[in-house]
Short mmCIF file of C-alpha atoms and ligand atoms in Angstrom, two decimals:
data_model
loop_
_atom_site.label_atom_id
_atom_site.label_comp_id
_atom_site.label_asym_id
_atom_site.label_seq_id
_atom_site.Cartn_x
_atom_site.Cartn_y
_atom_site.Cartn_z
CA UNK A 1 151.07 -72.41 -71.79
CA UNK A 2 151.66 -71.93 -68.05
CA UNK A 3 155.25 -71.10 -68.75
CA UNK A 4 154.30 -68.45 -71.34
CA UNK A 5 151.89 -66.77 -68.83
CA UNK A 6 154.74 -66.85 -66.22
CA UNK A 7 157.20 -65.30 -68.76
CA UNK A 8 154.51 -62.53 -69.61
CA UNK A 9 153.94 -61.94 -65.95
CA UNK A 10 157.48 -61.58 -65.26
CA UNK A 11 157.98 -59.16 -68.23
CA UNK A 12 155.07 -57.11 -66.94
CA UNK A 13 156.71 -56.84 -63.47
CA UNK A 14 160.03 -55.90 -65.08
CA UNK A 15 158.50 -53.23 -67.19
CA UNK A 16 156.59 -51.93 -64.23
CA UNK A 17 159.87 -51.62 -62.33
CA UNK A 18 161.52 -49.72 -65.27
CA UNK A 19 158.61 -47.40 -65.32
CA UNK A 20 159.17 -46.19 -61.81
CA UNK A 21 162.07 -43.82 -62.67
CA UNK A 22 163.28 -41.77 -59.73
CA UNK A 23 162.07 -38.13 -60.00
CA UNK A 24 164.06 -35.11 -58.85
CA UNK A 25 162.30 -31.63 -58.24
CA UNK A 26 164.31 -28.59 -57.43
CA UNK A 27 163.67 -24.82 -57.36
CA UNK A 28 166.56 -22.42 -57.86
CA UNK A 29 166.92 -18.74 -58.05
CA UNK A 30 169.14 -17.75 -60.99
CA UNK A 31 169.30 -14.93 -63.57
CA UNK A 32 167.11 -12.86 -61.45
CA UNK A 33 164.17 -15.31 -61.68
CA UNK A 34 162.75 -18.46 -60.05
CA UNK A 35 163.54 -21.73 -61.96
CA UNK A 36 162.21 -25.24 -61.36
CA UNK A 37 164.04 -28.30 -62.56
CA UNK A 38 161.93 -31.65 -62.79
CA UNK A 39 164.06 -34.55 -63.96
CA UNK A 40 163.37 -38.26 -64.16
CA UNK A 41 166.33 -40.62 -64.23
CA UNK A 42 168.63 -42.53 -61.99
CA UNK A 43 171.15 -39.73 -62.04
CA UNK A 44 168.39 -36.98 -61.74
CA UNK A 45 169.92 -35.39 -58.63
CA UNK A 46 173.47 -35.26 -60.18
CA UNK A 47 172.02 -33.82 -63.29
CA UNK A 48 170.15 -31.05 -61.32
CA UNK A 49 173.40 -30.24 -59.60
CA UNK A 50 175.16 -29.93 -62.85
CA UNK A 51 172.45 -27.73 -64.38
CA UNK A 52 172.46 -25.45 -61.18
CA UNK A 53 176.26 -25.11 -61.69
CA UNK A 54 175.92 -24.22 -65.31
CA UNK A 55 173.29 -21.68 -64.61
CA UNK A 56 175.48 -19.99 -61.90
CA UNK A 57 178.49 -20.06 -64.38
CA UNK A 58 176.42 -18.52 -67.07
CA UNK A 59 175.14 -15.89 -64.74
CA UNK A 60 178.59 -14.91 -63.37
CA UNK A 61 179.90 -14.77 -66.97
CA UNK A 62 177.05 -12.93 -68.67
CA UNK A 63 175.27 -10.81 -66.28
CA UNK A 64 175.65 -7.17 -67.51
CA UNK A 65 174.64 -5.89 -64.15
CA UNK A 66 177.27 -7.70 -62.11
CA UNK A 67 180.34 -5.47 -62.39
CA UNK A 68 182.66 -8.41 -61.99
CA UNK A 69 181.14 -10.45 -64.66
CA UNK A 70 183.12 -11.10 -67.96
CA UNK A 71 180.47 -9.23 -69.88
CA UNK A 72 180.62 -6.12 -67.56
CA UNK A 73 184.37 -6.30 -67.92
CA UNK A 74 184.04 -6.71 -71.67
CA UNK A 75 181.77 -3.76 -71.79
CA UNK A 76 184.36 -1.72 -69.99
CA UNK A 77 186.97 -2.88 -72.46
CA UNK A 78 188.75 -4.76 -69.74
CA UNK A 79 188.40 -8.34 -71.00
CA UNK A 80 188.63 -10.20 -74.31
CA UNK A 81 186.40 -13.18 -74.95
CA UNK A 82 187.73 -16.76 -75.17
CA UNK A 83 186.62 -18.90 -78.04
CA UNK A 84 183.55 -20.29 -76.25
CA UNK A 85 182.42 -16.75 -75.14
CA UNK A 86 183.09 -15.28 -78.61
CA UNK A 87 180.69 -18.11 -80.05
CA UNK A 88 177.99 -16.85 -77.72
CA UNK A 89 178.54 -13.22 -78.77
CA UNK A 90 178.51 -14.33 -82.46
CA UNK A 91 175.38 -16.23 -81.93
CA UNK A 92 173.63 -13.03 -80.66
CA UNK A 93 175.01 -10.90 -83.53
CA UNK A 94 173.81 -13.57 -85.97
CA UNK A 95 170.18 -13.11 -84.54
CA UNK A 96 170.56 -9.37 -84.69
CA UNK A 97 171.33 -9.66 -88.36
CA UNK A 98 168.72 -12.24 -89.06
CA UNK A 99 165.97 -10.01 -87.55
CA UNK A 100 167.12 -6.79 -89.13
CA UNK A 101 168.24 -5.38 -85.90
CA UNK A 102 164.93 -5.94 -84.06
CA UNK A 103 167.00 -8.40 -81.73
CA UNK A 104 169.82 -6.18 -80.48
CA UNK A 105 172.14 -7.64 -77.90
CA UNK A 106 173.71 -4.22 -77.21
CA UNK A 107 171.06 -2.28 -75.65
CA UNK A 108 172.35 -2.16 -72.05
CA UNK A 109 172.81 1.59 -71.86
CA UNK A 110 169.30 2.11 -72.72
CA UNK A 111 168.08 -0.53 -70.31
CA UNK A 112 169.93 1.30 -67.60
CA UNK A 113 168.53 4.57 -68.69
CA UNK A 114 164.94 3.17 -68.08
CA UNK A 115 166.11 1.88 -64.78
CA UNK A 116 165.42 -1.94 -65.44
CA UNK A 117 168.73 -3.49 -64.22
CA UNK A 118 168.64 -1.96 -60.73
CA UNK A 119 164.81 -1.43 -60.58
CA UNK A 120 165.43 2.37 -60.28
CA UNK A 121 162.66 3.01 -63.04
CA UNK A 122 162.09 6.33 -64.73
CA UNK A 123 161.02 7.76 -68.10
CA UNK A 124 164.04 9.31 -69.79
CA UNK A 125 164.11 12.34 -72.04
CA UNK A 126 164.51 12.21 -75.77
CA UNK A 127 168.04 13.61 -75.56
CA UNK A 128 169.04 11.02 -73.11
CA UNK A 129 167.57 8.25 -75.16
CA UNK A 130 169.53 9.59 -78.35
CA UNK A 131 172.73 9.49 -76.30
CA UNK A 132 172.28 6.12 -74.92
CA UNK A 133 171.26 4.67 -78.38
CA UNK A 134 174.77 5.64 -79.55
CA UNK A 135 176.45 3.50 -76.81
CA UNK A 136 176.98 -0.17 -77.74
CA UNK A 137 176.93 -2.08 -74.31
CA UNK A 138 176.28 -5.73 -74.44
CA UNK A 139 173.19 -7.34 -72.69
CA UNK A 140 172.23 -10.80 -73.49
CA UNK A 141 169.12 -10.72 -71.32
CA UNK A 142 167.14 -11.49 -74.48
CA UNK A 143 168.84 -14.81 -75.40
CA UNK A 144 170.59 -16.13 -72.28
CA UNK A 145 167.86 -18.23 -70.75
CA UNK A 146 167.02 -19.97 -73.91
CA UNK A 147 170.84 -20.55 -74.35
CA UNK A 148 170.80 -22.01 -70.80
CA UNK A 149 168.04 -24.40 -71.87
CA UNK A 150 170.33 -25.73 -74.74
CA UNK A 151 173.31 -26.20 -72.31
CA UNK A 152 170.84 -28.10 -69.96
CA UNK A 153 169.76 -30.38 -72.76
CA UNK A 154 173.39 -31.16 -73.35
CA UNK A 155 173.84 -32.22 -69.60
CA UNK A 156 170.70 -34.30 -69.68
CA UNK A 157 171.83 -36.08 -72.80
CA UNK A 158 175.30 -36.75 -71.40
CA UNK A 159 173.84 -38.21 -68.21
CA UNK A 160 171.49 -40.33 -70.04
CA UNK A 161 168.47 -38.91 -68.32
CA UNK A 162 165.01 -40.34 -69.19
CA UNK A 163 163.03 -37.07 -69.29
CA UNK A 164 162.87 -33.65 -67.87
CA UNK A 165 160.89 -30.34 -67.86
CA UNK A 166 162.69 -27.23 -66.94
CA UNK A 167 161.06 -23.92 -66.27
CA UNK A 168 163.87 -21.38 -66.51
CA UNK A 169 161.91 -18.32 -65.51
CA UNK A 170 159.07 -18.74 -67.99
CA UNK A 171 161.27 -20.30 -70.58
CA UNK A 172 160.31 -23.93 -70.80
CA UNK A 173 162.51 -26.50 -71.86
CA UNK A 174 161.28 -30.05 -72.37
CA UNK A 175 163.58 -33.17 -72.78
CA UNK A 176 162.68 -36.69 -73.86
CA UNK A 177 159.28 -38.34 -74.15
CA UNK A 178 156.74 -38.29 -71.32
CA UNK A 179 156.33 -41.83 -69.86
CA UNK A 180 152.85 -42.47 -71.30
CA UNK A 181 153.92 -41.25 -74.77
CA UNK A 182 151.58 -38.18 -74.70
CA UNK A 183 152.89 -34.81 -75.57
CA UNK A 184 153.97 -32.35 -72.80
CA UNK A 185 151.33 -29.78 -71.99
CA UNK A 186 152.72 -26.29 -71.67
CA UNK A 187 150.56 -23.48 -70.39
CA UNK A 188 150.72 -20.03 -72.02
CA UNK A 189 150.33 -17.21 -69.51
CA UNK A 190 147.54 -14.81 -69.87
CA UNK A 191 149.34 -11.40 -70.08
CA UNK A 192 146.55 -9.87 -68.12
CA UNK A 193 146.98 -12.47 -65.24
CA UNK A 194 144.72 -15.22 -64.06
CA UNK A 195 144.46 -18.64 -65.62
CA UNK A 196 146.52 -19.55 -68.56
CA UNK A 197 145.21 -18.36 -71.93
CA UNK A 198 145.73 -21.68 -73.43
CA UNK A 199 148.07 -24.64 -73.89
CA UNK A 200 150.67 -26.15 -76.24
CA UNK A 201 151.08 -29.69 -76.93
CA UNK A 202 154.91 -30.26 -77.34
CA UNK A 203 156.58 -33.52 -78.56
CA UNK A 204 160.02 -34.36 -77.26
CA UNK A 205 162.86 -32.08 -76.80
CA UNK A 206 161.75 -28.54 -77.27
CA UNK A 207 162.02 -24.87 -76.09
CA UNK A 208 158.98 -22.86 -75.45
CA UNK A 209 159.82 -19.30 -74.83
CA UNK A 210 157.60 -16.41 -74.13
CA UNK A 211 158.38 -12.62 -74.34
CA UNK A 212 155.68 -10.34 -72.78
CA UNK A 213 154.95 -6.83 -71.78
CA UNK A 214 153.73 -8.32 -68.34
CA UNK A 215 157.03 -9.95 -67.15
CA UNK A 216 158.95 -6.76 -66.22
CA UNK A 217 157.56 -3.28 -66.32
CA UNK A 218 156.64 -0.05 -64.37
CA UNK A 219 153.89 2.29 -64.68
CA UNK A 220 153.75 6.11 -64.64
CA UNK A 221 150.48 8.05 -64.97
CA UNK A 222 148.77 4.80 -65.80
CA UNK A 223 151.04 4.11 -68.79
CA UNK A 224 153.08 0.86 -68.80
CA UNK A 225 156.72 0.77 -69.69
CA UNK A 226 158.06 -2.86 -70.29
CA UNK A 227 161.43 -4.31 -70.68
CA UNK A 228 161.52 -5.12 -74.41
CA UNK A 229 162.87 -2.18 -76.22
CA UNK A 230 162.37 -1.31 -79.90
CA UNK A 231 166.12 -0.67 -80.80
CA UNK A 232 165.09 1.96 -83.47
CA UNK A 233 162.97 4.27 -81.00
CA UNK A 234 164.92 3.24 -77.77
CA UNK A 235 161.38 3.10 -76.10
CA UNK A 236 159.56 0.02 -74.93
CA UNK A 237 158.17 -1.86 -78.11
CA UNK A 238 154.59 -0.59 -78.99
CA UNK A 239 153.77 -3.35 -81.48
CA UNK A 240 150.33 -4.07 -80.43
CA UNK A 241 151.25 -7.28 -78.84
CA UNK A 242 151.15 -8.44 -75.32
CA UNK A 243 153.16 -11.61 -75.60
CA UNK A 244 154.86 -13.95 -78.25
CA UNK A 245 155.65 -17.48 -77.54
CA UNK A 246 158.20 -19.31 -79.79
CA UNK A 247 158.44 -23.11 -79.96
CA UNK A 248 161.66 -24.26 -81.53
CA UNK A 249 164.22 -27.09 -81.14
CA UNK A 250 166.95 -24.54 -80.48
CA UNK A 251 166.45 -22.63 -77.14
CA UNK A 252 168.69 -19.70 -78.04
CA UNK A 253 166.89 -19.31 -81.34
CA UNK A 254 163.40 -19.53 -79.54
CA UNK A 255 164.62 -16.83 -77.12
CA UNK A 256 166.11 -14.34 -79.58
CA UNK A 257 163.17 -14.86 -81.86
CA UNK A 258 160.50 -14.30 -79.19
CA UNK A 259 162.09 -10.98 -78.35
CA UNK A 260 162.51 -9.94 -81.83
CA UNK A 261 158.97 -10.85 -82.91
CA UNK A 262 157.55 -8.92 -80.01
CA UNK A 263 159.30 -5.89 -81.45
CA UNK A 264 158.03 -6.79 -85.02
CA UNK A 265 154.41 -7.15 -84.05
CA UNK A 266 151.82 -9.65 -85.50
CA UNK A 267 152.10 -8.78 -89.27
CA UNK A 268 155.90 -8.65 -89.54
CA UNK A 269 156.29 -11.48 -87.21
CA UNK A 270 153.92 -13.74 -89.25
CA UNK A 271 155.81 -12.79 -92.23
CA UNK A 272 159.04 -13.70 -90.50
CA UNK A 273 157.65 -17.16 -89.61
CA UNK A 274 156.56 -17.58 -93.21
CA UNK A 275 160.03 -16.79 -94.39
CA UNK A 276 161.87 -19.05 -91.94
CA UNK A 277 159.48 -21.76 -90.80
CA UNK A 278 161.74 -23.77 -88.52
CA UNK A 279 159.85 -22.67 -85.50
CA UNK A 280 156.01 -22.11 -84.45
CA UNK A 281 154.68 -19.26 -82.63
CA UNK A 282 151.70 -17.95 -80.74
CA UNK A 283 150.91 -14.19 -80.65
CA UNK A 284 148.64 -12.63 -77.98
CA UNK A 285 147.55 -9.04 -78.87
CA UNK A 286 146.92 -6.34 -76.30
CA UNK A 287 143.20 -6.83 -76.79
CA UNK A 288 143.52 -10.44 -75.97
CA UNK A 289 143.11 -12.00 -79.44
CA UNK A 290 145.29 -15.05 -80.00
CA UNK A 291 146.93 -15.95 -83.46
CA UNK A 292 148.98 -19.32 -83.73
CA UNK A 293 151.08 -20.56 -86.60
CA UNK A 294 149.75 -23.66 -88.46
CA UNK A 295 151.92 -26.20 -86.72
CA UNK A 296 151.87 -24.74 -83.25
CA UNK A 297 149.56 -27.34 -81.63
CA UNK A 298 147.74 -24.66 -79.58
CA UNK A 299 144.52 -25.61 -77.70
CA UNK A 300 142.21 -24.58 -75.02
CA UNK A 301 141.08 -21.24 -76.45
CA UNK A 302 139.74 -19.80 -79.71
CA UNK A 303 142.40 -18.52 -82.10
CA UNK A 304 143.17 -17.66 -85.55
CA UNK A 305 145.50 -19.87 -87.48
CA UNK A 306 148.41 -18.19 -89.31
CA UNK A 307 148.97 -19.83 -92.77
P1 LIG B 401 163.05 -11.43 -73.39
O1 LIG B 401 162.31 -11.49 -72.07
O2 LIG B 401 163.73 -12.65 -73.70
O3 LIG B 401 162.20 -10.95 -74.46
O4 LIG B 401 164.23 -10.46 -73.29
C1 LIG B 401 164.11 -9.17 -72.82
C2 LIG B 401 165.45 -8.81 -72.18
O5 LIG B 401 166.31 -8.66 -73.30
C3 LIG B 401 165.44 -7.41 -71.44
O6 LIG B 401 165.25 -7.50 -70.12
C4 LIG B 401 166.78 -6.83 -71.88
O7 LIG B 401 167.76 -7.27 -71.14
C5 LIG B 401 167.00 -7.37 -73.37
N1 LIG B 401 166.38 -6.61 -74.37
C6 LIG B 401 165.35 -5.71 -74.42
N2 LIG B 401 165.02 -5.34 -75.69
C7 LIG B 401 165.79 -6.11 -76.45
C8 LIG B 401 165.83 -6.20 -77.96
N3 LIG B 401 165.13 -5.51 -78.73
N4 LIG B 401 166.69 -7.14 -78.41
C9 LIG B 401 167.46 -7.92 -77.62
N5 LIG B 401 167.44 -7.91 -76.16
C10 LIG B 401 166.52 -6.88 -75.61
MG1 LIG B 402 164.05 -13.60 -75.72
#
């Protein structure tokens, strides 16, 4: 009996030691935004270093704004994509097709016209918008952070990291299970500011991506002009939404769909979810009403369930 107690005690001590996994926490500035990496695992520091390198590689390849990037040179017809780059362009085109063009990765001329890339904001004329709509200049701003989350998950898995939570400028990527087995609790920002509008309970490895009219905008004469454009009009999308959050295993998909569903609005976005169903979503309307799809695991505020 004494022997059994001793073994049990030893096991408890060993389990306790295993539970104290080293934690790495880092803040980085990449893709024009602040990112935080929180990683649990023996190789956490190395993994954080690899993720930072991956983020900086993605940025120097895909920034439409940096004139030396691959994408800027591709936009000037001075470069051809390699196989891996072509796969990223194809992925973006696939989402464009799937969303009937509401996600459009070729709006850079319009973004420039509104002054978003260099923060030189202004309201363009109808003629200018019509001309810029005809130009096809790539801009992967609507999918890149989600794609980066997917690449980060690959790195974490390769390095056998225990668990991680990455905040890539509002795009949250979870990895693995929390130590106590409870779900990750992810706050959804209130588009009007202040404390979160609610929370999501998220299991395992998942991307939680929000597109919102409060993330990047300027105001003229009291009117807000935000950074998510309706490709059909060339103007900031006026769909009645203030934000859309998408929860999906695939980060690039979550990112592309959050942008597309912001353009679609609540009705069309809900129909899109019903038709596809491999993701969940939370919609916040301009008047502050919240709608969440059946499986979203949203809590902390009153909301209507989308069936
Ligand atoms: P997100 O914050 O992911 O919704 O993406 C917004 C960013 O994607 C903008 O800053 C632009 O770079 C780009 N963008 C704007 N409108 C669209 C659109 N309709 N489809 C795809 N990308 C867009
Ligand atoms: Mg997006």
